[in-house]
Amino acid sequence: MTTAKEEAYDIRSILGQMREEYWQALSEEEAQAREVLECLVFTLGGERFAFETQHASEVIRVPKLIRVPAVQALIAGVFNLRGEITAAMDIRPMLGLPQPEIGAAGRIVVVKSDQFATGILIEAAHGVQGLCCDGFEPAPAARGKRFVRGHFNEEEGSIILLDMEALLAAPEIVVGEG
């Protein structure tokens, strides 16, 4: 028969062991913690692209687009977004990408800059993903890649990170400057 003193000793040793395991697990988690960039991932020109979620306000189905004469070729049309007339832009030519037909999976990503909001036509939206910065490779400076910051090497393949600030400030995008 065990005494109360022996049982108390066992409980203390068990609690001490649990405490050690807990702190060890926490230190392992901290060692594994990685910097992650939260991005909206989508398809353009058959390739996977992304940009930080801070630039996106929403992703919508492609509504009926009204063509507007005498505007930049990038503007595919305009649409009504809850009472606001918003331009839908096809940025694939700016990125040197092929322009396959926007099918049923096509969407518009509504993005906002300091001056305006606009819609960007995409072929498909893959959702918001946390992209690990360990797998990021900066883009070499290239004339045709002025809107590309680099790419992430993911298990599913490469994801190209767009520089949305540069893209939204481009003269081709800003109405009256292109």
Short mmCIF file of N, CA and C in Angstrom, two decimals:
data_model
loop_
_atom_site.label_atom_id
_atom_site.label_comp_id
_atom_site.label_asym_id
_atom_site.label_seq_id
_atom_site.Cartn_x
_atom_site.Cartn_y
_atom_site.Cartn_z
N MET A 1 0.84 -1.18 0.00
CA MET A 1 0.00 0.00 0.00
C MET A 1 0.89 1.24 0.00
N THR A 2 0.54 2.21 -0.86
CA THR A 2 1.34 3.42 -0.96
C THR A 2 0.80 4.48 -0.03
N THR A 3 1.69 5.32 0.40
CA THR A 3 1.28 6.41 1.29
C THR A 3 0.95 7.64 0.47
N ALA A 4 0.31 8.57 1.11
CA ALA A 4 -0.06 9.82 0.45
C ALA A 4 1.18 10.57 0.01
N LYS A 5 2.27 10.45 0.79
CA LYS A 5 3.51 11.14 0.48
C LYS A 5 4.11 10.59 -0.82
N GLU A 6 4.07 9.29 -1.04
CA GLU A 6 4.59 8.67 -2.25
C GLU A 6 3.77 9.08 -3.47
N GLU A 7 2.43 9.14 -3.30
CA GLU A 7 1.57 9.54 -4.41
C GLU A 7 1.85 10.99 -4.81
N ALA A 8 2.08 11.87 -3.83
CA ALA A 8 2.38 13.26 -4.12
C ALA A 8 3.69 13.36 -4.89
N TYR A 9 4.65 12.54 -4.54
CA TYR A 9 5.94 12.53 -5.23
C TYR A 9 5.75 12.14 -6.69
N ASP A 10 4.96 11.17 -6.98
CA ASP A 10 4.70 10.73 -8.35
C ASP A 10 4.02 11.84 -9.14
N ILE A 11 3.11 12.52 -8.54
CA ILE A 11 2.39 13.59 -9.23
C ILE A 11 3.37 14.72 -9.58
N ARG A 12 4.24 15.07 -8.67
CA ARG A 12 5.21 16.13 -8.93
C ARG A 12 6.15 15.74 -10.07
N SER A 13 6.60 14.52 -10.07
CA SER A 13 7.51 14.11 -11.14
C SER A 13 6.79 14.08 -12.48
N ILE A 14 5.54 13.66 -12.47
CA ILE A 14 4.75 13.64 -13.71
C ILE A 14 4.52 15.06 -14.20
N LEU A 15 4.16 15.96 -13.31
CA LEU A 15 3.94 17.36 -13.70
C LEU A 15 5.23 18.00 -14.19
N GLY A 16 6.35 17.69 -13.55
CA GLY A 16 7.64 18.21 -14.00
C GLY A 16 7.99 17.73 -15.39
N GLN A 17 7.74 16.47 -15.64
CA GLN A 17 8.01 15.91 -16.97
C GLN A 17 7.10 16.55 -18.02
N MET A 18 5.83 16.76 -17.67
CA MET A 18 4.90 17.40 -18.60
C MET A 18 5.35 18.83 -18.91
N ARG A 19 5.82 19.54 -17.90
CA ARG A 19 6.28 20.92 -18.08
C ARG A 19 7.48 20.94 -19.04
N GLU A 20 8.42 20.04 -18.85
CA GLU A 20 9.58 19.97 -19.73
C GLU A 20 9.18 19.68 -21.17
N GLU A 21 8.26 18.75 -21.35
CA GLU A 21 7.80 18.41 -22.70
C GLU A 21 7.09 19.60 -23.35
N TYR A 22 6.30 20.32 -22.56
CA TYR A 22 5.59 21.49 -23.07
C TYR A 22 6.57 22.55 -23.56
N TRP A 23 7.57 22.89 -22.73
CA TRP A 23 8.52 23.94 -23.12
C TRP A 23 9.39 23.50 -24.28
N GLN A 24 9.72 22.23 -24.35
CA GLN A 24 10.51 21.72 -25.46
C GLN A 24 9.71 21.82 -26.76
N ALA A 25 8.42 21.48 -26.70
CA ALA A 25 7.57 21.59 -27.90
C ALA A 25 7.45 23.04 -28.35
N LEU A 26 7.34 23.98 -27.40
CA LEU A 26 7.25 25.39 -27.77
C LEU A 26 8.54 25.87 -28.43
N SER A 27 9.67 25.47 -27.91
CA SER A 27 10.94 25.91 -28.51
C SER A 27 11.11 25.30 -29.90
N GLU A 28 10.63 24.08 -30.12
CA GLU A 28 10.70 23.47 -31.45
C GLU A 28 9.81 24.22 -32.43
N GLU A 29 8.61 24.63 -31.99
CA GLU A 29 7.71 25.39 -32.86
C GLU A 29 8.32 26.72 -33.24
N GLU A 30 8.96 27.41 -32.30
CA GLU A 30 9.59 28.69 -32.59
C GLU A 30 10.73 28.51 -33.59
N ALA A 31 11.46 27.42 -33.47
CA ALA A 31 12.56 27.16 -34.40
C ALA A 31 12.03 26.90 -35.80
N GLN A 32 10.83 26.33 -35.90
CA GLN A 32 10.24 26.02 -37.19
C GLN A 32 9.45 27.18 -37.78
N ALA A 33 9.19 28.22 -36.97
CA ALA A 33 8.40 29.36 -37.45
C ALA A 33 9.12 30.03 -38.62
N ARG A 34 8.37 30.31 -39.67
CA ARG A 34 8.94 30.93 -40.86
C ARG A 34 8.14 32.18 -41.20
N GLU A 35 8.79 33.09 -41.87
CA GLU A 35 8.10 34.28 -42.32
C GLU A 35 7.25 33.92 -43.53
N VAL A 36 5.97 34.27 -43.46
CA VAL A 36 5.02 33.92 -44.51
C VAL A 36 4.38 35.19 -45.04
N LEU A 37 4.22 35.26 -46.35
CA LEU A 37 3.57 36.39 -47.01
C LEU A 37 2.19 35.92 -47.45
N GLU A 38 1.14 36.57 -46.96
CA GLU A 38 -0.22 36.20 -47.30
C GLU A 38 -0.58 36.81 -48.66
N CYS A 39 -0.87 35.94 -49.63
CA CYS A 39 -1.09 36.39 -51.01
C CYS A 39 -2.35 35.78 -51.60
N LEU A 40 -2.91 36.50 -52.56
CA LEU A 40 -3.98 35.98 -53.40
C LEU A 40 -3.30 35.32 -54.59
N VAL A 41 -3.57 34.04 -54.82
CA VAL A 41 -2.96 33.29 -55.91
C VAL A 41 -4.00 33.09 -57.01
N PHE A 42 -3.57 33.31 -58.26
CA PHE A 42 -4.49 33.23 -59.39
C PHE A 42 -3.73 32.86 -60.66
N THR A 43 -4.48 32.61 -61.73
CA THR A 43 -3.87 32.24 -63.01
C THR A 43 -4.04 33.38 -64.01
N LEU A 44 -2.95 33.69 -64.71
CA LEU A 44 -2.93 34.65 -65.82
C LEU A 44 -2.06 34.06 -66.91
N GLY A 45 -2.54 34.02 -68.13
CA GLY A 45 -1.74 33.52 -69.24
C GLY A 45 -1.26 32.09 -69.03
N GLY A 46 -2.03 31.31 -68.28
CA GLY A 46 -1.68 29.92 -68.02
C GLY A 46 -0.64 29.73 -66.92
N GLU A 47 -0.16 30.81 -66.29
CA GLU A 47 0.83 30.73 -65.22
C GLU A 47 0.20 31.18 -63.91
N ARG A 48 0.79 30.73 -62.81
CA ARG A 48 0.28 31.11 -61.49
C ARG A 48 1.00 32.37 -61.00
N PHE A 49 0.20 33.34 -60.61
CA PHE A 49 0.69 34.62 -60.10
C PHE A 49 0.12 34.85 -58.71
N ALA A 50 0.69 35.84 -58.01
CA ALA A 50 0.19 36.21 -56.69
C ALA A 50 0.53 37.67 -56.41
N PHE A 51 -0.20 38.25 -55.50
CA PHE A 51 0.17 39.54 -54.91
C PHE A 51 -0.38 39.58 -53.50
N GLU A 52 0.16 40.48 -52.69
CA GLU A 52 -0.24 40.55 -51.28
C GLU A 52 -1.72 40.88 -51.16
N THR A 53 -2.36 40.27 -50.18
CA THR A 53 -3.80 40.44 -50.00
C THR A 53 -4.18 41.88 -49.63
N GLN A 54 -3.24 42.67 -49.13
CA GLN A 54 -3.55 44.05 -48.76
C GLN A 54 -4.02 44.88 -49.95
N HIS A 55 -3.66 44.45 -51.16
CA HIS A 55 -4.06 45.20 -52.36
C HIS A 55 -5.42 44.78 -52.89
N ALA A 56 -5.91 43.62 -52.51
CA ALA A 56 -7.18 43.10 -53.04
C ALA A 56 -8.31 43.45 -52.09
N SER A 57 -9.41 43.92 -52.65
CA SER A 57 -10.56 44.16 -51.79
C SER A 57 -11.58 43.05 -51.94
N GLU A 58 -11.68 42.43 -53.12
CA GLU A 58 -12.59 41.30 -53.31
C GLU A 58 -12.34 40.62 -54.65
N VAL A 59 -12.85 39.40 -54.76
CA VAL A 59 -12.81 38.64 -56.00
C VAL A 59 -14.26 38.36 -56.37
N ILE A 60 -14.63 38.72 -57.61
CA ILE A 60 -16.02 38.55 -58.05
C ILE A 60 -16.07 37.79 -59.37
N ARG A 61 -17.25 37.24 -59.67
CA ARG A 61 -17.46 36.64 -60.99
C ARG A 61 -17.43 37.75 -62.02
N VAL A 62 -17.08 37.39 -63.24
CA VAL A 62 -17.01 38.41 -64.29
C VAL A 62 -18.44 38.81 -64.67
N PRO A 63 -18.80 40.07 -64.41
CA PRO A 63 -20.15 40.54 -64.79
C PRO A 63 -20.16 40.91 -66.28
N LYS A 64 -21.30 41.38 -66.73
CA LYS A 64 -21.38 41.87 -68.10
C LYS A 64 -20.51 43.13 -68.19
N LEU A 65 -19.56 43.09 -69.13
CA LEU A 65 -18.66 44.23 -69.31
C LEU A 65 -19.15 45.08 -70.48
N ILE A 66 -19.20 46.37 -70.27
CA ILE A 66 -19.60 47.32 -71.30
C ILE A 66 -18.34 47.90 -71.92
N ARG A 67 -18.17 47.69 -73.20
CA ARG A 67 -16.99 48.22 -73.90
C ARG A 67 -17.12 49.74 -74.00
N VAL A 68 -15.98 50.41 -73.85
CA VAL A 68 -15.94 51.86 -73.93
C VAL A 68 -15.03 52.23 -75.09
N PRO A 69 -15.53 53.05 -76.04
CA PRO A 69 -14.68 53.43 -77.18
C PRO A 69 -13.60 54.42 -76.76
N ALA A 70 -12.51 54.43 -77.51
CA ALA A 70 -11.42 55.40 -77.36
C ALA A 70 -10.75 55.38 -75.99
N VAL A 71 -10.57 54.18 -75.42
CA VAL A 71 -9.81 54.05 -74.18
C VAL A 71 -8.65 53.08 -74.43
N GLN A 72 -7.72 52.99 -73.48
CA GLN A 72 -6.59 52.10 -73.64
C GLN A 72 -7.07 50.68 -73.94
N ALA A 73 -6.26 49.97 -74.71
CA ALA A 73 -6.59 48.59 -75.07
C ALA A 73 -6.64 47.68 -73.84
N LEU A 74 -5.97 48.08 -72.77
CA LEU A 74 -5.98 47.26 -71.55
C LEU A 74 -7.35 47.20 -70.89
N ILE A 75 -8.17 48.20 -71.14
CA ILE A 75 -9.50 48.24 -70.52
C ILE A 75 -10.44 47.37 -71.34
N ALA A 76 -10.82 46.24 -70.76
CA ALA A 76 -11.71 45.30 -71.44
C ALA A 76 -13.15 45.80 -71.42
N GLY A 77 -13.46 46.68 -70.49
CA GLY A 77 -14.81 47.23 -70.36
C GLY A 77 -14.99 47.79 -68.96
N VAL A 78 -16.19 48.25 -68.70
CA VAL A 78 -16.53 48.76 -67.37
C VAL A 78 -17.72 47.97 -66.85
N PHE A 79 -17.87 47.97 -65.53
CA PHE A 79 -18.98 47.26 -64.91
C PHE A 79 -19.43 48.02 -63.68
N ASN A 80 -20.63 47.71 -63.20
CA ASN A 80 -21.20 48.36 -62.03
C ASN A 80 -20.86 47.52 -60.80
N LEU A 81 -20.11 48.11 -59.90
CA LEU A 81 -19.75 47.44 -58.65
C LEU A 81 -20.44 48.18 -57.51
N ARG A 82 -21.63 47.72 -57.17
CA ARG A 82 -22.44 48.34 -56.11
C ARG A 82 -22.56 49.86 -56.28
N GLY A 83 -22.93 50.27 -57.48
CA GLY A 83 -23.18 51.68 -57.76
C GLY A 83 -21.97 52.45 -58.26
N GLU A 84 -20.81 51.86 -58.23
CA GLU A 84 -19.59 52.51 -58.72
C GLU A 84 -19.22 51.92 -60.09
N ILE A 85 -18.99 52.80 -61.07
CA ILE A 85 -18.54 52.34 -62.39
C ILE A 85 -17.04 52.04 -62.26
N THR A 86 -16.68 50.79 -62.54
CA THR A 86 -15.31 50.31 -62.34
C THR A 86 -14.78 49.73 -63.64
N ALA A 87 -13.54 50.03 -63.96
CA ALA A 87 -12.91 49.50 -65.16
C ALA A 87 -12.42 48.08 -64.90
N ALA A 88 -12.57 47.21 -65.91
CA ALA A 88 -12.01 45.86 -65.87
C ALA A 88 -10.82 45.86 -66.81
N MET A 89 -9.65 45.56 -66.28
CA MET A 89 -8.43 45.62 -67.08
C MET A 89 -7.85 44.23 -67.31
N ASP A 90 -7.32 44.05 -68.50
CA ASP A 90 -6.62 42.82 -68.85
C ASP A 90 -5.14 43.17 -68.87
N ILE A 91 -4.42 42.80 -67.83
CA ILE A 91 -3.01 43.19 -67.70
C ILE A 91 -2.06 42.19 -68.37
N ARG A 92 -2.58 41.15 -68.97
CA ARG A 92 -1.71 40.15 -69.58
C ARG A 92 -0.76 40.74 -70.62
N PRO A 93 -1.19 41.68 -71.48
CA PRO A 93 -0.24 42.27 -72.43
C PRO A 93 0.91 43.03 -71.75
N MET A 94 0.63 43.66 -70.62
CA MET A 94 1.67 44.38 -69.89
C MET A 94 2.73 43.42 -69.35
N LEU A 95 2.32 42.18 -69.10
CA LEU A 95 3.23 41.17 -68.55
C LEU A 95 3.82 40.28 -69.63
N GLY A 96 3.45 40.55 -70.89
CA GLY A 96 3.96 39.75 -72.00
C GLY A 96 3.41 38.33 -72.01
N LEU A 97 2.17 38.17 -71.58
CA LEU A 97 1.55 36.85 -71.47
C LEU A 97 0.57 36.60 -72.61
N PRO A 98 0.36 35.32 -72.95
CA PRO A 98 -0.68 35.00 -73.93
C PRO A 98 -2.05 35.34 -73.35
N GLN A 99 -3.03 35.51 -74.23
CA GLN A 99 -4.36 35.91 -73.78
C GLN A 99 -5.42 34.89 -74.16
N PRO A 100 -5.42 33.73 -73.48
CA PRO A 100 -6.50 32.78 -73.77
C PRO A 100 -7.84 33.37 -73.32
N GLU A 101 -8.90 32.84 -73.87
CA GLU A 101 -10.26 33.29 -73.54
C GLU A 101 -10.51 33.15 -72.04
N ILE A 102 -11.16 34.14 -71.45
CA ILE A 102 -11.54 34.07 -70.04
C ILE A 102 -12.81 33.21 -70.00
N GLY A 103 -12.71 32.02 -69.40
CA GLY A 103 -13.84 31.08 -69.37
C GLY A 103 -14.69 31.23 -68.12
N ALA A 104 -15.42 30.16 -67.82
CA ALA A 104 -16.34 30.16 -66.68
C ALA A 104 -15.61 30.31 -65.34
N ALA A 105 -14.36 29.88 -65.27
CA ALA A 105 -13.59 30.01 -64.02
C ALA A 105 -13.01 31.41 -63.87
N GLY A 106 -13.14 32.25 -64.89
CA GLY A 106 -12.61 33.60 -64.85
C GLY A 106 -13.23 34.44 -63.75
N ARG A 107 -12.45 35.34 -63.22
CA ARG A 107 -12.90 36.23 -62.15
C ARG A 107 -12.31 37.61 -62.37
N ILE A 108 -12.80 38.55 -61.59
CA ILE A 108 -12.23 39.89 -61.53
C ILE A 108 -11.76 40.10 -60.10
N VAL A 109 -10.51 40.50 -59.96
CA VAL A 109 -9.97 40.87 -58.65
C VAL A 109 -10.07 42.39 -58.57
N VAL A 110 -10.82 42.87 -57.60
CA VAL A 110 -10.94 44.31 -57.40
C VAL A 110 -9.77 44.74 -56.52
N VAL A 111 -8.94 45.63 -57.06
CA VAL A 111 -7.76 46.11 -56.35
C VAL A 111 -7.88 47.61 -56.15
N LYS A 112 -7.24 48.09 -55.09
CA LYS A 112 -7.31 49.51 -54.77
C LYS A 112 -5.91 50.08 -54.63
N SER A 113 -5.75 51.25 -55.23
CA SER A 113 -4.52 52.02 -55.03
C SER A 113 -4.91 53.25 -54.21
N ASP A 114 -3.98 54.15 -54.02
CA ASP A 114 -4.29 55.37 -53.27
C ASP A 114 -5.27 56.26 -54.04
N GLN A 115 -5.21 56.21 -55.39
CA GLN A 115 -6.02 57.10 -56.20
C GLN A 115 -7.32 56.49 -56.71
N PHE A 116 -7.38 55.18 -56.91
CA PHE A 116 -8.54 54.60 -57.56
C PHE A 116 -8.67 53.11 -57.25
N ALA A 117 -9.83 52.56 -57.63
CA ALA A 117 -10.07 51.11 -57.57
C ALA A 117 -10.31 50.64 -58.99
N THR A 118 -9.86 49.44 -59.30
CA THR A 118 -10.07 48.88 -60.63
C THR A 118 -10.20 47.37 -60.51
N GLY A 119 -10.68 46.75 -61.56
CA GLY A 119 -10.79 45.30 -61.60
C GLY A 119 -9.75 44.73 -62.54
N ILE A 120 -9.15 43.62 -62.16
CA ILE A 120 -8.18 42.94 -63.02
C ILE A 120 -8.77 41.60 -63.40
N LEU A 121 -8.89 41.37 -64.71
CA LEU A 121 -9.39 40.09 -65.20
C LEU A 121 -8.35 39.00 -64.97
N ILE A 122 -8.80 37.87 -64.42
CA ILE A 122 -7.92 36.72 -64.23
C ILE A 122 -8.62 35.48 -64.78
N GLU A 123 -7.83 34.48 -65.12
CA GLU A 123 -8.40 33.25 -65.69
C GLU A 123 -8.99 32.34 -64.63
N ALA A 124 -8.43 32.35 -63.43
CA ALA A 124 -8.94 31.56 -62.31
C ALA A 124 -8.34 32.09 -61.02
N ALA A 125 -9.12 32.00 -59.95
CA ALA A 125 -8.64 32.37 -58.61
C ALA A 125 -8.40 31.09 -57.83
N HIS A 126 -7.25 31.01 -57.17
CA HIS A 126 -6.91 29.82 -56.38
C HIS A 126 -7.03 30.07 -54.89
N GLY A 127 -7.34 31.29 -54.50
CA GLY A 127 -7.55 31.60 -53.09
C GLY A 127 -6.35 32.27 -52.45
N VAL A 128 -6.48 32.49 -51.15
CA VAL A 128 -5.43 33.12 -50.36
C VAL A 128 -4.52 32.03 -49.82
N GLN A 129 -3.22 32.22 -49.99
CA GLN A 129 -2.24 31.25 -49.50
C GLN A 129 -1.14 31.99 -48.77
N GLY A 130 -0.63 31.35 -47.74
CA GLY A 130 0.56 31.86 -47.06
C GLY A 130 1.78 31.30 -47.78
N LEU A 131 2.55 32.17 -48.42
CA LEU A 131 3.73 31.74 -49.18
C LEU A 131 4.97 31.98 -48.34
N CYS A 132 5.74 30.93 -48.14
CA CYS A 132 6.93 30.97 -47.28
C CYS A 132 8.04 31.78 -47.96
N CYS A 133 8.53 32.77 -47.25
CA CYS A 133 9.57 33.64 -47.80
C CYS A 133 10.90 32.91 -48.00
N ASP A 134 11.07 31.76 -47.36
CA ASP A 134 12.29 30.97 -47.57
C ASP A 134 12.40 30.53 -49.03
N GLY A 135 11.26 30.31 -49.70
CA GLY A 135 11.26 29.85 -51.08
C GLY A 135 11.18 30.98 -52.09
N PHE A 136 11.38 32.23 -51.65
CA PHE A 136 11.27 33.38 -52.56
C PHE A 136 12.61 33.69 -53.22
N GLU A 137 12.55 33.91 -54.52
CA GLU A 137 13.74 34.33 -55.27
C GLU A 137 13.41 35.64 -55.97
N PRO A 138 14.15 36.72 -55.67
CA PRO A 138 13.89 38.01 -56.32
C PRO A 138 14.12 37.91 -57.83
N ALA A 139 13.35 38.71 -58.57
CA ALA A 139 13.50 38.72 -60.02
C ALA A 139 14.70 39.57 -60.41
N PRO A 140 15.48 39.10 -61.37
CA PRO A 140 16.57 39.95 -61.86
C PRO A 140 15.97 41.16 -62.58
N ALA A 141 16.64 42.27 -62.52
CA ALA A 141 16.14 43.47 -63.19
C ALA A 141 16.10 43.21 -64.69
N ALA A 142 14.90 43.29 -65.24
CA ALA A 142 14.72 43.07 -66.67
C ALA A 142 13.68 44.05 -67.16
N ARG A 143 13.87 44.55 -68.34
CA ARG A 143 12.99 45.58 -68.86
C ARG A 143 11.53 45.13 -68.94
N GLY A 144 11.28 43.93 -69.40
CA GLY A 144 9.92 43.43 -69.54
C GLY A 144 9.32 42.93 -68.25
N LYS A 145 10.10 42.89 -67.18
CA LYS A 145 9.63 42.34 -65.91
C LYS A 145 9.50 43.41 -64.84
N ARG A 146 9.17 44.63 -65.23
CA ARG A 146 9.13 45.72 -64.24
C ARG A 146 8.03 45.56 -63.21
N PHE A 147 7.04 44.67 -63.46
CA PHE A 147 5.95 44.47 -62.51
C PHE A 147 6.09 43.17 -61.73
N VAL A 148 7.22 42.49 -61.88
CA VAL A 148 7.47 41.21 -61.21
C VAL A 148 8.52 41.41 -60.13
N ARG A 149 8.17 41.05 -58.89
CA ARG A 149 9.12 41.15 -57.77
C ARG A 149 10.00 39.92 -57.66
N GLY A 150 9.48 38.78 -58.09
CA GLY A 150 10.22 37.53 -58.00
C GLY A 150 9.27 36.36 -58.07
N HIS A 151 9.72 35.20 -57.60
CA HIS A 151 8.83 34.05 -57.60
C HIS A 151 9.09 33.16 -56.40
N PHE A 152 8.05 32.41 -56.03
CA PHE A 152 8.11 31.45 -54.95
C PHE A 152 8.21 30.06 -55.55
N ASN A 153 9.07 29.24 -55.00
CA ASN A 153 9.17 27.84 -55.41
C ASN A 153 8.33 27.03 -54.44
N GLU A 154 7.16 26.60 -54.88
CA GLU A 154 6.24 25.83 -54.06
C GLU A 154 6.18 24.40 -54.56
N GLU A 155 5.60 23.51 -53.76
CA GLU A 155 5.46 22.11 -54.15
C GLU A 155 4.67 21.98 -55.45
N GLU A 156 3.64 22.81 -55.63
CA GLU A 156 2.79 22.74 -56.81
C GLU A 156 3.43 23.41 -58.02
N GLY A 157 4.58 24.03 -57.84
CA GLY A 157 5.25 24.74 -58.93
C GLY A 157 5.56 26.17 -58.54
N SER A 158 6.01 26.93 -59.50
CA SER A 158 6.42 28.31 -59.27
C SER A 158 5.20 29.24 -59.23
N ILE A 159 5.27 30.24 -58.35
CA ILE A 159 4.24 31.29 -58.26
C ILE A 159 4.96 32.61 -58.40
N ILE A 160 4.58 33.40 -59.40
CA ILE A 160 5.23 34.68 -59.68
C ILE A 160 4.57 35.77 -58.84
N LEU A 161 5.39 36.52 -58.11
CA LEU A 161 4.87 37.59 -57.25
C LEU A 161 4.90 38.91 -58.00
N LEU A 162 3.72 39.52 -58.15
CA LEU A 162 3.60 40.80 -58.83
C LEU A 162 3.86 41.95 -57.87
N ASP A 163 4.40 43.04 -58.41
CA ASP A 163 4.60 44.28 -57.66
C ASP A 163 3.38 45.16 -57.95
N MET A 164 2.36 45.03 -57.12
CA MET A 164 1.10 45.74 -57.37
C MET A 164 1.24 47.25 -57.25
N GLU A 165 2.12 47.74 -56.41
CA GLU A 165 2.30 49.18 -56.30
C GLU A 165 2.83 49.74 -57.62
N ALA A 166 3.81 49.07 -58.21
CA ALA A 166 4.34 49.51 -59.50
C ALA A 166 3.30 49.35 -60.60
N LEU A 167 2.56 48.26 -60.56
CA LEU A 167 1.54 48.01 -61.59
C LEU A 167 0.44 49.06 -61.55
N LEU A 168 -0.05 49.37 -60.37
CA LEU A 168 -1.14 50.35 -60.24
C LEU A 168 -0.69 51.78 -60.49
N ALA A 169 0.60 52.03 -60.44
CA ALA A 169 1.13 53.37 -60.73
C ALA A 169 1.59 53.50 -62.18
N ALA A 170 1.51 52.43 -62.95
CA ALA A 170 1.97 52.45 -64.34
C ALA A 170 1.12 53.40 -65.18
N PRO A 171 1.76 54.15 -66.08
CA PRO A 171 1.01 55.08 -66.93
C PRO A 171 -0.03 54.36 -67.80
N GLU A 172 0.20 53.10 -68.12
CA GLU A 172 -0.78 52.36 -68.94
C GLU A 172 -2.08 52.11 -68.19
N ILE A 173 -2.01 52.05 -66.88
CA ILE A 173 -3.19 51.77 -66.04
C ILE A 173 -3.94 53.04 -65.69
N VAL A 174 -3.21 54.10 -65.37
CA VAL A 174 -3.84 55.35 -64.92
C VAL A 174 -4.49 56.02 -66.11
N VAL A 175 -5.81 56.20 -66.02
CA VAL A 175 -6.58 56.77 -67.12
C VAL A 175 -6.09 58.19 -67.43
N GLY A 176 -5.92 58.43 -68.73
CA GLY A 176 -5.49 59.75 -69.18
C GLY A 176 -3.98 59.88 -69.26
N GLU A 177 -3.24 58.84 -68.84
CA GLU A 177 -1.80 58.93 -68.88
C GLU A 177 -1.17 57.90 -69.82
N GLY A 178 -1.97 56.93 -70.32
CA GLY A 178 -1.43 55.83 -71.11
C GLY A 178 -1.26 56.14 -72.57
#
